[in-house]
């Protein structure tokens, strides 16, 4: 079950968030005290066991909250498996593919809204429910002769419904013994009871809780399918030495006043997380101290497990974690750097490392342990600033950890860091702003309309060093046209060939070429430039993905004349590399990879070898060849490496390998761009003339 929309009303500083769309891995970006944490905490109201406090209600909405208000509601899309489970239990209902879960200020439990699905609220004896089962047992008992009936123990019938098969079967086994004990001489009673008792297992497997279809469905969803919101906010630090006696006492809730630890640790659960990842039991460790060989083996195995579980999220050189036993029941955490050549250096206690290192290590330990403990699957993880205090390289490690979890979970997180923003599609990046006049939060999923200051982390993620020029509208209105390209390679080729051709009639100097961070940032970057006064054009690959970008741009008031696709003589070309003659491009490929792949049996690629792959573009053909030779260590074909080689040769004047045909084909691209600029200027003049009439 995945959350696709949500709305928060009357919760703390949020008056009304409006309807917000979210993806599977969504980041909330906003300044301090804008309400990011409040949003995450509000969503925890949709957990079935969360308690609501009056202190959580918005002070500015006292009058509105006198009536029933949905404080938090989410629209969820069900998987095909979840829909099938409901269909199996409720065959008479139409398929349920989405639902709304909400909590109000007047009702203690979460509630469900199934939209237009018709569900009966009338009591139904057809339901295989606990309530109907209870009625069946009561009818069976009431039909007994009075001397026997008064001896039957039916107290369990007034107890809450059993939640597990074991509880149900134990309860019925006890009742079965009671029946045989007091009615063994009554064949009719025993016969009727056997008919009921022999079907108990199938009865429980299909049993629902509720007297009618609606209540049974609500209870089934709550018990079997209700999503879990798991909130992470407190990231504690692990230090180098752990006093095991104090740790064991702490886990039991015993604190000795005035007793100092060998080195303090922040709450027992932090160290417990370390032990969990290492699969180490503190009591067993203490018991093994009298057997050196057993102790060494136990610590070695635990250290290896710990290192294996931490390194996937650790960027840079891997680390090795060693747990060492010291006199006085003190366990030390020792860290070593493991270099690519296999050498091990910088071995020492964790507490001697830099603060940033300790924080990074502690975060990964705590987060990895907590997520694994929860056996997270199809949960919605809510993380408040998961990358605080981390170096950008380690932030990328945390982002990889989140991406891995996003396969089977949905993740919503708050961040200030541009390095933690890796998806710019609507719903996966949301902006939170504070309305200072009303002290209420606002949320945008069309984030480019947010305040410029709030957008700074996003803008740095989109185009890094260009932020200042984008937000200054005076620069935009007084600047030359801007052309947004999809990759850095496109930018490099355009600039390099402009220099190479030396044609004053076709020079690209009137343009500012801006490379987008990646394809899914093209639309956002183009909108930002356009909104800040730039005459903006977009140069796109002739691929399906790029055509979708063009469609989105048109829906944001870009004209078709502002979007330029690669083409040659009126024929579409997939990539800018297709404007180079094949022999020219293959020369650069062979020169670039000659040394790198010599050890793997590299041979010079010919035009016929590449064309034989049958793809539409030379890039797709080369990707196919590299894919076929992955077993030889060829890895992935890198277009940017070839681009850098060609551009470097242009700078050095070593361009004999570039044919006149390649030069002519790039000239045609420049002519196309220049023509589009003129067309757009003419349209602008015509529009101004029409508006002045």
XYZ file of C-alpha atoms in Angstrom, residues 61-628:
568
model
C -8.255 27.100 14.714
C -10.146 26.870 18.010
C -13.500 27.651 16.394
C -13.047 25.288 13.444
C -11.976 22.461 15.757
C -15.241 22.637 17.682
C -16.554 20.608 14.748
C -15.068 17.349 13.516
C -11.989 17.981 11.346
C -9.833 15.462 9.535
C -6.468 16.294 11.083
C -4.586 13.943 8.775
C -5.797 11.971 5.803
C -3.977 10.001 3.152
C -5.071 8.484 -0.118
C -3.464 5.074 -0.576
C -3.159 2.924 -3.678
C -3.367 -0.813 -3.043
C -1.160 -3.378 -4.743
C -2.762 -6.134 -6.799
C -1.935 -8.596 -4.004
C -3.708 -6.434 -1.403
C -6.750 -6.039 -3.639
C -6.849 -9.824 -4.097
C -6.731 -10.397 -0.310
C -9.781 -8.190 0.167
C -11.534 -9.857 -2.776
C -10.946 -13.276 -1.184
C -12.541 -12.229 2.118
C -15.303 -10.079 0.607
C -16.218 -11.682 -2.736
C -19.439 -9.683 -3.032
C -17.639 -6.313 -3.063
C -16.277 -4.639 -6.161
C -12.468 -4.504 -6.213
C -10.942 -1.950 -3.835
C -7.868 -0.381 -5.446
C -7.542 2.752 -3.358
C -8.797 4.087 -0.043
C -8.534 7.093 2.224
C -7.311 6.638 5.794
C -7.956 9.527 8.144
C -8.016 10.590 11.782
C -10.229 13.316 13.211
C -10.126 15.400 16.353
C -13.341 13.760 17.624
C -12.698 10.069 17.038
C -9.995 8.079 18.888
C -9.353 5.580 16.067
C -8.304 5.876 12.452
C -11.148 5.584 9.967
C -11.458 4.410 6.369
C -13.167 5.856 3.321
C -13.597 3.519 0.328
C -15.044 6.108 -2.031
C -17.795 4.863 -4.345
C -17.508 1.211 -3.329
C -20.908 0.118 -2.016
C -20.586 -1.616 1.357
C -23.507 -2.807 3.448
C -23.945 -1.492 6.975
C -26.651 -4.030 7.779
C -25.959 -6.960 10.091
C -25.324 -10.089 8.031
C -25.449 -13.700 9.113
C -23.620 -14.608 5.906
C -20.388 -13.171 7.237
C -17.952 -15.624 8.738
C -17.328 -13.247 11.636
C -16.353 -13.691 15.263
C -19.673 -12.180 16.281
C -21.621 -14.708 14.209
C -19.439 -17.530 15.514
C -20.200 -16.404 19.072
C -23.944 -16.438 18.236
C -23.558 -19.969 16.866
C -21.871 -21.215 20.067
C -24.483 -19.458 22.206
C -27.301 -21.127 20.231
C -25.587 -24.493 20.671
C -25.318 -23.977 24.446
C -28.877 -22.649 24.818
C -30.234 -25.812 23.170
C -28.699 -27.993 25.897
C -30.801 -29.363 28.765
C -30.745 -26.914 31.671
C -28.720 -29.123 34.113
C -25.923 -29.315 31.567
C -26.209 -25.747 30.243
C -25.662 -24.145 33.656
C -22.360 -26.042 34.020
C -20.912 -24.865 30.664
C -18.272 -22.129 30.998
C -19.006 -19.486 28.317
C -17.047 -16.563 29.745
C -14.678 -16.562 26.746
C -17.602 -15.560 24.507
C -17.712 -12.104 26.107
C -13.940 -11.583 25.848
C -12.321 -9.575 22.986
C -11.937 -11.520 19.719
C -8.778 -13.674 19.618
C -6.050 -12.098 17.454
C -4.009 -15.236 16.712
C -4.723 -18.819 15.700
C -2.923 -20.118 18.817
C -5.134 -18.114 21.196
C -8.272 -19.184 19.328
C -7.360 -22.899 19.273
C -6.307 -22.913 22.949
C -9.579 -21.235 23.881
C -11.643 -23.752 21.909
C -9.602 -26.745 23.153
C -10.450 -25.742 26.718
C -14.119 -25.360 25.782
C -13.996 -28.760 24.011
C -12.696 -30.441 27.166
C -15.449 -28.763 29.169
C -18.126 -30.086 26.775
C -16.828 -33.669 26.880
C -16.503 -33.538 30.660
C -20.084 -32.502 31.375
C -21.958 -33.930 28.327
C -20.180 -37.216 27.599
C -23.441 -39.112 28.234
C -25.413 -36.970 25.748
C -24.767 -38.353 22.192
C -26.830 -35.607 20.528
C -24.823 -32.797 22.141
C -21.475 -34.479 21.372
C -22.502 -35.080 17.746
C -23.519 -31.431 17.206
C -20.333 -30.232 18.871
C -18.159 -32.467 16.638
C -19.692 -30.833 13.555
C -18.575 -27.432 14.862
C -15.185 -28.432 16.275
C -13.879 -30.265 13.193
C -14.050 -27.047 11.123
C -12.382 -24.749 13.660
C -9.121 -24.190 11.745
C -10.840 -23.186 8.505
C -13.313 -21.085 10.504
C -10.492 -19.053 12.059
C -8.577 -18.661 8.772
C -11.618 -17.023 7.202
C -12.925 -15.286 10.296
C -13.674 -11.561 10.249
C -14.361 -9.199 13.112
C -17.559 -7.179 12.799
C -21.301 -7.655 12.765
C -21.802 -6.209 9.288
C -19.896 -5.983 6.041
C -18.676 -2.444 6.716
C -17.356 -3.092 10.227
C -15.832 -6.398 9.116
C -14.018 -4.663 6.244
C -12.728 -1.881 8.515
C -11.449 -4.404 11.042
C -9.869 -6.561 8.331
C -7.995 -3.581 6.873
C -6.855 -2.458 10.318
C -5.675 -5.929 11.298
C -4.125 -7.157 8.027
C -3.361 -4.282 5.652
C -3.089 -1.019 7.576
C 0.179 0.742 6.586
C 2.885 1.475 9.159
C 4.444 4.907 9.537
C 7.892 4.580 11.166
C 9.317 7.893 12.415
C 13.053 8.501 12.912
C 14.228 11.716 14.539
C 16.720 11.002 17.329
C 20.135 10.041 15.985
C 22.344 9.188 18.969
C 26.147 9.010 19.072
C 28.153 5.881 19.913
C 31.475 6.361 21.704
C 34.531 4.128 21.966
C 34.244 2.205 25.263
C 31.226 0.390 26.669
C 31.001 -0.701 30.315
C 29.043 -3.941 29.943
C 27.899 -4.076 33.572
C 26.418 -0.592 33.293
C 24.926 -1.448 29.900
C 23.201 -4.570 31.230
C 21.843 -2.627 34.212
C 20.676 0.155 31.901
C 18.796 -2.296 29.665
C 16.980 -3.478 32.803
C 16.107 0.102 33.768
C 18.534 0.219 36.695
C 20.600 3.407 37.056
C 23.229 3.808 39.759
C 23.253 7.433 40.871
C 26.664 9.069 40.903
C 28.414 6.124 39.242
C 30.519 7.222 36.265
C 30.802 5.101 33.153
C 34.239 4.294 31.731
C 32.922 6.333 28.841
C 29.336 7.509 28.736
C 27.031 6.187 26.071
C 23.812 7.874 25.032
C 21.061 5.563 26.264
C 21.152 1.790 26.276
C 19.303 1.393 22.973
C 22.186 3.018 21.081
C 24.663 0.362 22.192
C 21.942 -2.219 21.787
C 21.723 -1.260 18.103
C 25.447 -1.901 17.730
C 25.052 -5.319 19.357
C 22.015 -6.075 17.198
C 23.940 -5.538 13.941
C 26.820 -7.612 15.310
C 24.369 -10.321 16.496
C 26.081 -10.100 19.873
C 24.433 -10.801 23.236
C 25.952 -8.851 26.131
C 25.171 -11.528 28.702
C 26.720 -14.291 26.580
C 29.755 -12.090 26.049
C 30.164 -11.647 29.785
C 29.734 -15.389 30.349
C 32.468 -16.163 27.754
C 35.179 -14.056 29.413
C 36.540 -17.084 31.302
C 37.166 -18.955 28.039
C 39.706 -17.010 25.917
C 39.275 -19.122 22.764
C 35.477 -18.888 22.922
C 35.666 -15.139 23.588
C 38.036 -14.516 20.649
C 35.840 -16.502 18.256
C 32.684 -14.726 19.430
C 34.193 -11.236 19.026
C 35.800 -12.069 15.657
C 32.497 -13.313 14.217
C 30.577 -10.315 15.560
C 33.174 -7.853 14.234
C 32.973 -9.375 10.760
C 29.160 -9.192 10.741
C 29.237 -5.571 11.881
C 31.717 -4.535 9.169
C 29.701 -6.295 6.453
C 26.477 -4.566 7.470
C 27.960 -1.067 7.690
C 30.141 -0.893 4.580
C 27.368 -0.832 1.923
C 26.320 2.627 3.186
C 29.874 3.853 3.818
C 31.361 6.069 1.072
C 35.092 6.291 0.491
C 37.526 3.608 1.607
C 35.824 0.772 3.501
C 36.212 0.468 7.243
C 36.782 -2.516 9.485
C 35.127 -2.599 12.891
C 36.753 -4.652 15.631
C 35.196 -5.318 19.029
C 37.855 -5.845 21.711
C 37.481 -7.134 25.264
C 39.331 -5.203 27.973
C 39.757 -5.836 31.717
C 36.902 -4.624 33.873
C 34.163 -5.836 31.515
C 34.813 -3.003 29.055
C 34.157 -3.534 25.347
C 36.044 -1.219 22.969
C 34.975 -0.266 19.440
C 38.118 -0.087 17.280
C 37.990 1.282 13.717
C 40.488 0.759 10.878
C 40.591 2.168 7.339
C 40.812 -0.499 4.627
C 42.348 0.840 1.409
C 41.739 -0.359 -2.141
C 45.097 -2.108 -2.281
C 44.198 -4.092 0.836
C 46.376 -2.201 3.317
C 44.906 -1.371 6.726
C 45.789 1.912 8.465
C 44.583 4.332 11.118
C 43.572 1.668 13.630
C 42.268 3.132 16.859
C 39.368 3.673 19.243
C 36.209 5.166 17.783
C 36.286 7.972 20.367
C 39.622 9.189 18.935
C 38.124 9.813 15.514
C 36.791 13.188 14.379
C 33.323 14.228 15.545
C 31.961 14.004 11.994
C 33.279 10.446 11.655
C 31.724 9.389 14.969
C 28.415 10.937 14.029
C 28.408 9.268 10.598
C 29.306 5.891 12.098
C 26.646 6.232 14.792
C 23.938 7.294 12.366
C 24.522 4.340 10.055
C 24.577 1.923 13.017
C 21.378 3.313 14.538
C 19.450 3.660 11.314
C 20.481 0.294 9.877
C 19.630 -1.479 13.141
C 16.269 0.208 13.655
C 15.123 -0.476 10.100
C 16.235 -4.109 10.268
C 14.649 -4.621 13.694
C 11.319 -3.411 12.391
C 11.586 -5.931 9.531
C 10.487 -3.077 7.343
C 8.498 -3.982 4.268
C 5.770 -1.887 2.729
C 6.216 0.622 5.556
C 6.291 4.396 5.213
C 9.516 5.716 6.735
C 9.524 9.288 8.022
C 13.025 10.718 8.580
C 13.815 14.102 10.070
C 17.169 15.442 8.776
C 18.854 12.067 8.193
C 22.051 13.689 6.833
C 22.724 16.397 9.395
C 26.425 16.907 10.246
C 27.515 14.607 7.412
C 30.115 15.391 4.755
C 28.592 15.473 1.217
C 30.312 12.188 0.342
C 28.640 10.499 3.327
C 25.349 12.189 2.502
C 25.486 10.354 -0.819
C 26.047 7.159 1.169
C 22.909 7.836 3.186
C 20.997 8.611 -0.018
C 22.076 5.218 -1.405
C 20.816 3.611 1.806
C 17.448 5.344 1.354
C 17.235 4.328 -2.293
C 17.816 0.715 -1.281
C 15.042 0.850 1.316
C 12.710 2.570 -1.163
C 12.414 -0.640 -3.143
C 10.118 -2.195 -0.557
C 9.141 0.885 1.471
C 7.983 4.423 0.889
C 10.281 7.117 2.308
C 9.462 10.719 3.188
C 12.271 12.791 4.673
C 13.117 16.373 5.603
C 16.437 17.895 4.546
C 18.354 21.137 4.027
C 21.064 19.581 1.903
C 21.291 19.761 -1.910
C 23.223 16.485 -1.760
C 20.168 14.703 -0.338
C 17.939 15.790 -3.235
C 18.176 13.280 -6.050
C 14.741 13.315 -7.679
C 13.168 16.497 -9.013
C 9.876 15.058 -10.279
C 6.681 16.463 -8.790
C 5.684 14.572 -5.670
C 9.251 13.443 -4.924
C 10.382 16.948 -3.996
C 8.169 19.190 -1.885
C 8.815 22.633 -0.441
C 7.589 23.730 2.981
C 7.264 27.462 3.752
C 6.101 29.397 6.777
C 3.497 32.107 6.340
C 4.974 34.551 8.865
C 1.851 36.672 9.053
C -0.336 33.744 10.147
C 2.493 31.501 11.438
C 1.154 28.610 9.377
C 2.950 26.230 7.027
C 2.352 25.971 3.297
C 3.452 23.044 1.115
C 4.220 23.199 -2.612
C 4.674 20.235 -4.900
C 5.135 22.677 -7.816
C 8.237 23.727 -5.913
C 9.526 26.219 -8.496
C 6.804 28.635 -7.315
C 8.203 28.755 -3.781
C 10.216 31.597 -2.239
C 13.716 32.031 -3.696
C 15.408 31.624 -0.293
C 13.556 28.368 0.366
C 14.629 27.102 -3.048
C 18.360 27.575 -2.534
C 19.190 23.885 -1.746
C 17.119 22.783 -4.752
C 18.734 25.316 -7.068
C 22.196 24.241 -5.977
C 21.185 20.679 -6.696
C 19.829 21.652 -10.103
C 22.673 23.782 -11.334
C 25.022 24.395 -8.407
C 27.078 27.522 -9.090
C 24.436 29.233 -11.240
C 22.088 30.004 -8.372
C 22.961 33.664 -7.968
C 22.509 34.391 -11.665
C 19.165 32.603 -11.771
C 17.501 34.461 -8.875
C 18.648 37.932 -10.020
C 15.935 39.020 -12.481
C 17.946 42.027 -13.679
C 20.573 39.633 -15.003
C 17.863 37.615 -16.720
C 16.182 40.510 -18.504
C 19.532 41.918 -19.699
C 21.143 38.630 -20.709
C 21.549 36.853 -24.023
C 19.300 33.856 -24.751
C 19.867 30.785 -22.617
C 19.860 27.289 -24.067
C 19.337 24.450 -21.580
C 20.974 21.157 -22.565
C 20.358 17.765 -21.008
C 23.942 16.774 -20.220
C 27.377 18.264 -19.655
C 28.504 16.501 -22.838
C 25.984 18.493 -24.904
C 27.359 21.714 -23.421
C 30.956 20.728 -24.118
C 30.279 19.752 -27.737
C 28.401 22.975 -28.493
C 31.136 25.180 -27.088
C 34.012 23.163 -28.557
C 32.641 22.966 -32.101
C 31.725 26.649 -32.051
C 35.389 27.333 -31.371
C 36.498 24.741 -33.936
C 34.365 26.011 -36.826
C 35.386 29.662 -36.381
C 32.429 30.786 -38.454
C 31.296 34.308 -37.421
C 27.916 33.768 -39.074
C 27.157 30.751 -36.907
C 28.896 31.596 -33.634
C 27.211 30.466 -30.444
C 28.527 33.498 -28.566
C 25.053 35.111 -28.416
C 23.947 32.158 -26.250
C 24.480 31.121 -22.639
C 24.666 27.319 -22.614
C 23.558 25.757 -19.307
C 23.902 22.049 -18.614
C 21.148 20.516 -16.489
C 22.099 18.210 -13.630
C 20.260 15.301 -15.290
C 17.228 14.705 -17.493
C 14.609 15.005 -14.778
C 15.960 18.434 -13.840
C 15.659 19.923 -17.371
C 12.051 21.071 -17.030
C 12.566 22.607 -13.590
C 15.758 24.421 -14.644
C 14.100 25.806 -17.767
C 11.127 27.100 -15.743
C 13.410 28.794 -13.220
C 15.307 30.635 -15.972
C 12.107 31.632 -17.755
C 10.512 32.880 -14.513
C 13.560 35.084 -13.879
C 13.440 36.900 -17.193
C 15.695 34.827 -19.444
C 14.859 34.155 -23.115
C 15.013 30.380 -22.676
C 15.456 27.541 -25.202
C 15.876 23.812 -24.594
C 18.021 21.462 -26.699
C 16.732 17.900 -26.400
C 17.708 14.390 -27.431
C 15.276 12.844 -29.906
C 14.226 10.111 -27.461
C 10.884 9.160 -25.928
C 12.000 10.424 -22.508
C 12.990 13.799 -23.977
C 9.692 14.098 -25.856
C 7.894 13.671 -22.536
C 9.994 16.549 -21.180
C 8.881 18.667 -24.150
C 5.223 17.866 -23.443
C 5.645 18.942 -19.813
C 7.345 22.162 -20.925
C 4.461 23.000 -23.252
C 2.037 22.561 -20.364
C 4.158 25.168 -18.525
C 3.697 27.790 -21.281
C 6.785 27.046 -23.374
C 6.261 27.399 -27.120
C 7.272 24.604 -29.487
C 9.704 26.995 -31.156
C 11.677 27.118 -27.870
C 12.357 23.360 -27.941
C 15.028 22.137 -30.353
C 15.482 18.423 -31.061
C 18.602 16.996 -32.665
C 18.046 16.429 -36.377
C 19.937 16.264 -39.643
C 18.448 17.171 -43.033
C 15.018 16.993 -41.458
C 15.645 13.493 -40.045
C 15.607 13.010 -36.232
C 18.859 12.044 -34.514
C 18.762 10.518 -31.039
C 21.850 12.177 -29.555
C 24.290 14.972 -30.338
C 26.949 12.312 -31.047
C 24.928 11.277 -34.105
C 26.010 14.550 -35.736
C 29.573 13.210 -35.904
C 30.494 10.857 -38.742
C 30.838 7.300 -37.471
C 34.504 7.016 -38.477
C 35.294 10.269 -36.639
C 33.558 9.184 -33.468
C 35.007 5.666 -33.519
C 38.508 7.104 -33.809
C 37.915 8.907 -30.495
C 36.393 5.751 -28.944
C 39.339 3.572 -29.943
C 41.894 6.112 -28.741
C 40.115 6.647 -25.411
C 39.698 2.976 -24.531
C 42.878 1.547 -26.032
C 44.919 1.689 -22.816
C 42.051 1.187 -20.417
C 40.853 -2.099 -21.931
C 44.123 -3.548 -23.209
C 44.290 -5.994 -20.298
C 40.811 -7.294 -21.134
C 41.710 -8.157 -24.743
C 40.616 -4.858 -26.300
C 40.629 -4.619 -30.120
C 39.977 -1.646 -32.383
C 36.281 -1.281 -33.123
C 35.315 -0.898 -36.776
C 32.325 0.800 -38.353
C 30.937 -2.559 -39.506
C 31.229 -4.068 -36.024
C 29.289 -1.181 -34.510
C 26.619 -1.000 -37.232
C 25.985 -4.749 -36.952
C 24.201 -4.203 -33.627
C 21.281 -2.689 -35.549
C 20.444 0.189 -33.219
C 19.304 3.640 -34.353
C 22.220 5.502 -32.777
C 25.963 4.938 -32.543
C 25.623 5.415 -28.770
C 23.055 2.600 -28.490
C 25.269 0.345 -30.642
C 28.298 1.014 -28.448
C 26.263 0.451 -25.284
C 25.249 -2.936 -26.690
C 28.886 -3.887 -27.413
C 29.975 -2.873 -23.907
C 27.092 -4.830 -22.418
C 28.126 -7.966 -24.331
